[in-house]
């Protein structure tokens, strides 16, 4: 049940984009595959990356810098590289930016879902070793917040790639994705009520996607 729950957001989004927005299913499957590929180098680097030196840093500042570097910069750079291989030809001419953004959403959501599977099995093992029951509610909350931040930040990276192919280039889109992802993981790492600030970051990421998309497609409104 928990494993199926991990992929529910991806299935729903693919169905929505396929039937409501007529986005090609084949292109979305390619995006899912690219999202899976992105998990491998990101996980490898994060696992083997040396610990960030804490000399001269307070624990809070050290945690923030680690989140920005490890989860923000590294993940978003690799996702940006992967998005270069997303299908970008033969998209709907009148909605090319929208279609490419949606493909980026699918790739980011796929990555988030695959990470959620790892999270699920990790916590399932811990629960079994303690003779406890795995709390699906907690996992569902984590999946939804994590999935959304992955999806929206990847969307911002996708808009950056799109802007590179259709000048002018908007480097700020990538910078915002790095900052939002890093700050999200910083707050999500707290065990106290500060972790709820991560929800505010998720909402900010959704708003930023809307703002950046509008800035890209309607520059005269800036």
mmCIF file of C-alpha atoms in Angstrom:
data_model
loop_
_atom_site.group_PDB
_atom_site.id
_atom_site.type_symbol
_atom_site.label_atom_id
_atom_site.label_comp_id
_atom_site.label_asym_id
_atom_site.label_seq_id
_atom_site.Cartn_x
_atom_site.Cartn_y
_atom_site.Cartn_z
ATOM 1 C CA UNK A 1 0.000 0.000 0.000
ATOM 2 C CA UNK A 2 2.754 2.418 0.960
ATOM 3 C CA UNK A 3 4.675 1.717 -2.250
ATOM 4 C CA UNK A 4 1.616 2.510 -4.360
ATOM 5 C CA UNK A 5 1.083 5.699 -2.370
ATOM 6 C CA UNK A 6 4.527 6.898 -3.416
ATOM 7 C CA UNK A 7 3.529 6.923 -7.085
ATOM 8 C CA UNK A 8 -0.034 8.250 -6.801
ATOM 9 C CA UNK A 9 0.983 11.923 -7.382
ATOM 10 C CA UNK A 10 2.942 10.996 -10.520
ATOM 11 C CA UNK A 11 0.115 8.897 -11.949
ATOM 12 C CA UNK A 12 -2.437 11.649 -11.319
ATOM 13 C CA UNK A 13 -0.271 14.381 -12.860
ATOM 14 C CA UNK A 14 0.534 12.315 -15.966
ATOM 15 C CA UNK A 15 -3.169 11.561 -16.412
ATOM 16 C CA UNK A 16 -4.039 15.253 -15.990
ATOM 17 C CA UNK A 17 -1.446 16.444 -18.508
ATOM 18 C CA UNK A 18 -2.425 13.701 -20.977
ATOM 19 C CA UNK A 19 -6.182 14.199 -20.987
ATOM 20 C CA UNK A 20 -6.610 17.838 -19.974
ATOM 21 C CA UNK A 21 -3.639 19.419 -21.735
ATOM 22 C CA UNK A 22 -3.119 16.864 -24.554
ATOM 23 C CA UNK A 23 0.558 16.464 -23.681
ATOM 24 C CA UNK A 24 2.044 13.464 -25.466
ATOM 25 C CA UNK A 25 2.242 10.418 -23.198
ATOM 26 C CA UNK A 26 5.486 9.265 -24.834
ATOM 27 C CA UNK A 27 7.157 12.572 -23.985
ATOM 28 C CA UNK A 28 5.983 12.240 -20.386
ATOM 29 C CA UNK A 29 7.361 8.710 -20.144
ATOM 30 C CA UNK A 30 10.707 10.043 -21.366
ATOM 31 C CA UNK A 31 10.505 12.690 -18.625
ATOM 32 C CA UNK A 32 9.819 9.970 -16.029
ATOM 33 C CA UNK A 33 12.838 8.018 -17.281
ATOM 34 C CA UNK A 34 15.041 11.118 -17.076
ATOM 35 C CA UNK A 35 13.813 11.735 -13.536
ATOM 36 C CA UNK A 36 14.878 8.202 -12.600
ATOM 37 C CA UNK A 37 18.287 8.724 -14.208
ATOM 38 C CA UNK A 38 18.787 11.944 -12.241
ATOM 39 C CA UNK A 39 18.345 10.095 -8.932
ATOM 40 C CA UNK A 40 21.491 8.018 -9.483
ATOM 41 C CA UNK A 41 24.243 10.683 -9.769
ATOM 42 C CA UNK A 42 22.538 12.919 -7.202
ATOM 43 C CA UNK A 43 22.395 10.100 -4.630
ATOM 44 C CA UNK A 44 25.970 9.051 -5.403
ATOM 45 C CA UNK A 45 27.399 12.537 -4.945
ATOM 46 C CA UNK A 46 25.368 13.285 -1.823
ATOM 47 C CA UNK A 47 26.498 10.010 -0.255
ATOM 48 C CA UNK A 48 30.204 10.411 -0.992
ATOM 49 C CA UNK A 49 30.503 14.197 -0.698
ATOM 50 C CA UNK A 50 32.758 15.064 2.245
ATOM 51 C CA UNK A 51 31.121 16.702 5.240
ATOM 52 C CA UNK A 52 31.063 20.477 4.986
ATOM 53 C CA UNK A 53 33.684 21.920 7.398
ATOM 54 C CA UNK A 54 31.991 23.519 10.381
ATOM 55 C CA UNK A 55 34.925 25.594 11.566
ATOM 56 C CA UNK A 56 33.793 29.101 12.381
ATOM 57 C CA UNK A 57 30.126 28.320 11.642
ATOM 58 C CA UNK A 58 27.288 28.089 14.113
ATOM 59 C CA UNK A 59 25.294 24.813 13.891
ATOM 60 C CA UNK A 60 22.367 26.651 12.306
ATOM 61 C CA UNK A 61 24.516 28.356 9.666
ATOM 62 C CA UNK A 62 26.335 25.096 8.996
ATOM 63 C CA UNK A 63 23.000 23.314 8.432
ATOM 64 C CA UNK A 64 21.811 26.080 6.115
ATOM 65 C CA UNK A 65 24.990 26.041 4.021
ATOM 66 C CA UNK A 66 24.853 22.246 3.825
ATOM 67 C CA UNK A 67 21.234 22.346 2.639
ATOM 68 C CA UNK A 68 21.972 25.001 0.008
ATOM 69 C CA UNK A 69 25.021 23.149 -1.312
ATOM 70 C CA UNK A 70 23.993 19.506 -0.979
ATOM 71 C CA UNK A 71 20.280 19.652 -1.735
ATOM 72 C CA UNK A 72 19.940 22.981 -3.480
ATOM 73 C CA UNK A 73 22.926 23.454 -5.759
ATOM 74 C CA UNK A 74 23.886 19.856 -6.540
ATOM 75 C CA UNK A 75 20.360 18.552 -7.111
ATOM 76 C CA UNK A 76 19.165 21.471 -9.199
ATOM 77 C CA UNK A 77 22.301 21.541 -11.362
ATOM 78 C CA UNK A 78 21.979 17.843 -12.151
ATOM 79 C CA UNK A 79 18.267 18.181 -12.825
ATOM 80 C CA UNK A 80 19.000 21.087 -15.159
ATOM 81 C CA UNK A 81 21.511 18.978 -17.075
ATOM 82 C CA UNK A 82 19.003 16.135 -17.354
ATOM 83 C CA UNK A 83 16.283 18.497 -18.602
ATOM 84 C CA UNK A 84 18.416 19.342 -21.634
ATOM 85 C CA UNK A 85 17.407 15.923 -22.991
ATOM 86 C CA UNK A 86 13.674 16.499 -22.573
ATOM 87 C CA UNK A 87 11.747 16.455 -25.869
ATOM 88 C CA UNK A 88 11.377 20.047 -27.001
ATOM 89 C CA UNK A 89 10.542 19.670 -30.670
ATOM 90 C CA UNK A 90 7.055 19.057 -32.036
ATOM 91 C CA UNK A 91 5.445 20.527 -28.930
ATOM 92 C CA UNK A 92 2.223 22.481 -29.314
ATOM 93 C CA UNK A 93 3.410 25.630 -31.095
ATOM 94 C CA UNK A 94 1.024 27.947 -29.284
ATOM 95 C CA UNK A 95 1.814 26.394 -25.889
ATOM 96 C CA UNK A 96 5.451 25.392 -26.279
ATOM 97 C CA UNK A 97 6.566 26.986 -22.988
ATOM 98 C CA UNK A 98 3.638 25.435 -21.119
ATOM 99 C CA UNK A 99 4.262 21.971 -22.535
ATOM 100 C CA UNK A 100 7.973 22.104 -21.728
ATOM 101 C CA UNK A 101 7.191 23.287 -18.202
ATOM 102 C CA UNK A 102 4.796 20.391 -17.760
ATOM 103 C CA UNK A 103 7.434 17.915 -18.938
ATOM 104 C CA UNK A 104 9.844 19.417 -16.410
ATOM 105 C CA UNK A 105 7.149 19.007 -13.753
ATOM 106 C CA UNK A 106 6.804 15.315 -14.643
ATOM 107 C CA UNK A 107 10.579 14.767 -14.500
ATOM 108 C CA UNK A 108 10.839 16.485 -11.118
ATOM 109 C CA UNK A 109 7.825 14.660 -9.722
ATOM 110 C CA UNK A 110 9.222 11.330 -10.933
ATOM 111 C CA UNK A 111 12.485 12.060 -9.129
ATOM 112 C CA UNK A 112 10.567 12.951 -5.990
ATOM 113 C CA UNK A 113 8.499 9.762 -6.182
ATOM 114 C CA UNK A 114 11.572 7.575 -6.612
ATOM 115 C CA UNK A 115 13.142 9.279 -3.577
ATOM 116 C CA UNK A 116 9.923 8.665 -1.660
ATOM 117 C CA UNK A 117 10.221 4.950 -2.389
ATOM 118 C CA UNK A 118 13.681 4.956 -0.809
ATOM 119 C CA UNK A 119 12.281 6.923 2.145
ATOM 120 C CA UNK A 120 9.410 4.454 2.489
ATOM 121 C CA UNK A 121 11.583 1.336 2.598
ATOM 122 C CA UNK A 122 14.055 3.021 4.957
ATOM 123 C CA UNK A 123 11.321 3.924 7.451
ATOM 124 C CA UNK A 124 9.611 0.547 6.973
ATOM 125 C CA UNK A 125 12.824 -1.188 8.022
ATOM 126 C CA UNK A 126 13.183 1.088 11.058
ATOM 127 C CA UNK A 127 9.545 0.484 12.046
ATOM 128 C CA UNK A 128 9.912 -3.294 11.721
ATOM 129 C CA UNK A 129 13.120 -3.349 13.776
ATOM 130 C CA UNK A 130 11.337 -1.512 16.594
ATOM 131 C CA UNK A 131 8.166 -3.544 16.345
ATOM 132 C CA UNK A 132 6.257 -0.369 15.526
ATOM 133 C CA UNK A 133 3.617 0.418 12.936
ATOM 134 C CA UNK A 134 4.646 2.528 9.979
ATOM 135 C CA UNK A 135 2.648 5.784 10.058
ATOM 136 C CA UNK A 136 1.302 6.259 6.545
ATOM 137 C CA UNK A 137 -0.037 9.693 7.424
ATOM 138 C CA UNK A 138 3.452 10.985 8.165
ATOM 139 C CA UNK A 139 4.802 9.466 4.976
ATOM 140 C CA UNK A 140 1.938 10.955 2.954
ATOM 141 C CA UNK A 141 2.678 14.453 4.289
ATOM 142 C CA UNK A 142 6.365 14.047 3.548
ATOM 143 C CA UNK A 143 5.653 12.698 0.076
ATOM 144 C CA UNK A 144 3.363 15.556 -0.828
ATOM 145 C CA UNK A 145 5.637 18.335 0.404
ATOM 146 C CA UNK A 146 8.795 16.749 -0.965
ATOM 147 C CA UNK A 147 7.169 15.853 -4.270
ATOM 148 C CA UNK A 148 5.819 19.368 -4.752
ATOM 149 C CA UNK A 149 9.171 21.033 -4.007
ATOM 150 C CA UNK A 150 10.898 18.669 -6.446
ATOM 151 C CA UNK A 151 8.248 19.307 -9.087
ATOM 152 C CA UNK A 152 8.218 23.100 -8.777
ATOM 153 C CA UNK A 153 11.989 23.551 -8.515
ATOM 154 C CA UNK A 154 12.466 21.304 -11.536
ATOM 155 C CA UNK A 155 9.840 23.397 -13.293
ATOM 156 C CA UNK A 156 11.917 26.511 -12.617
ATOM 157 C CA UNK A 157 14.981 24.725 -14.005
ATOM 158 C CA UNK A 158 12.918 23.794 -17.053
ATOM 159 C CA UNK A 159 11.932 27.420 -17.577
ATOM 160 C CA UNK A 160 15.628 28.312 -17.374
ATOM 161 C CA UNK A 161 16.451 25.760 -20.097
ATOM 162 C CA UNK A 162 13.577 27.068 -22.201
ATOM 163 C CA UNK A 163 14.825 30.639 -21.817
ATOM 164 C CA UNK A 164 18.316 29.566 -22.918
ATOM 165 C CA UNK A 165 16.823 28.282 -26.169
ATOM 166 C CA UNK A 166 14.609 31.334 -26.536
ATOM 167 C CA UNK A 167 16.580 34.427 -25.541
ATOM 168 C CA UNK A 168 16.876 36.312 -23.284
ATOM 169 C CA UNK A 169 18.359 33.859 -20.798
ATOM 170 C CA UNK A 170 16.849 33.995 -17.305
ATOM 171 C CA UNK A 171 19.592 32.739 -14.969
ATOM 172 C CA UNK A 172 17.562 33.961 -11.994
ATOM 173 C CA UNK A 173 15.124 31.072 -12.574
ATOM 174 C CA UNK A 174 17.875 28.567 -11.754
ATOM 175 C CA UNK A 175 19.126 30.616 -8.799
ATOM 176 C CA UNK A 176 15.631 30.745 -7.301
ATOM 177 C CA UNK A 177 15.272 26.954 -7.694
ATOM 178 C CA UNK A 178 18.550 26.373 -5.845
ATOM 179 C CA UNK A 179 17.607 28.735 -3.012
ATOM 180 C CA UNK A 180 14.072 27.410 -2.581
ATOM 181 C CA UNK A 181 15.172 23.773 -2.543
ATOM 182 C CA UNK A 182 18.001 24.452 -0.113
ATOM 183 C CA UNK A 183 15.846 26.492 2.264
ATOM 184 C CA UNK A 184 13.085 23.867 2.100
ATOM 185 C CA UNK A 185 15.464 21.089 3.175
ATOM 186 C CA UNK A 186 16.909 23.342 5.876
ATOM 187 C CA UNK A 187 13.524 23.774 7.555
ATOM 188 C CA UNK A 188 12.391 20.206 6.826
ATOM 189 C CA UNK A 189 15.393 18.947 8.794
ATOM 190 C CA UNK A 190 14.130 20.392 12.091
ATOM 191 C CA UNK A 191 12.347 18.138 14.566
ATOM 192 C CA UNK A 192 10.465 21.005 16.227
ATOM 193 C CA UNK A 193 7.802 23.380 14.914
ATOM 194 C CA UNK A 194 10.335 25.155 12.691
ATOM 195 C CA UNK A 195 9.839 22.318 10.212
ATOM 196 C CA UNK A 196 6.437 23.797 9.297
ATOM 197 C CA UNK A 197 8.230 26.696 7.636
ATOM 198 C CA UNK A 198 9.069 24.159 4.912
ATOM 199 C CA UNK A 199 5.382 24.221 3.952
ATOM 200 C CA UNK A 200 5.633 27.989 3.430
ATOM 201 C CA UNK A 201 8.633 27.404 1.166
ATOM 202 C CA UNK A 202 6.598 24.902 -0.876
ATOM 203 C CA UNK A 203 3.872 27.523 -1.347
ATOM 204 C CA UNK A 204 6.519 30.081 -2.341
ATOM 205 C CA UNK A 205 7.875 27.650 -4.934
ATOM 206 C CA UNK A 206 4.413 27.224 -6.462
ATOM 207 C CA UNK A 207 3.973 31.004 -6.634
ATOM 208 C CA UNK A 208 7.448 31.468 -8.126
ATOM 209 C CA UNK A 209 6.657 28.975 -10.887
ATOM 210 C CA UNK A 210 3.595 30.998 -11.798
ATOM 211 C CA UNK A 211 5.473 34.304 -11.682
ATOM 212 C CA UNK A 212 8.453 33.054 -13.731
ATOM 213 C CA UNK A 213 6.201 31.386 -16.294
ATOM 214 C CA UNK A 214 4.222 34.602 -16.731
ATOM 215 C CA UNK A 215 7.444 36.620 -17.013
ATOM 216 C CA UNK A 216 8.679 34.268 -19.728
ATOM 217 C CA UNK A 217 5.487 34.094 -21.768
ATOM 218 C CA UNK A 218 4.269 37.663 -21.206
ATOM 219 C CA UNK A 219 7.417 39.804 -20.913
ATOM 220 C CA UNK A 220 5.458 42.988 -21.664
ATOM 221 C CA UNK A 221 3.684 42.586 -18.308
ATOM 222 C CA UNK A 222 6.926 42.777 -16.334
#
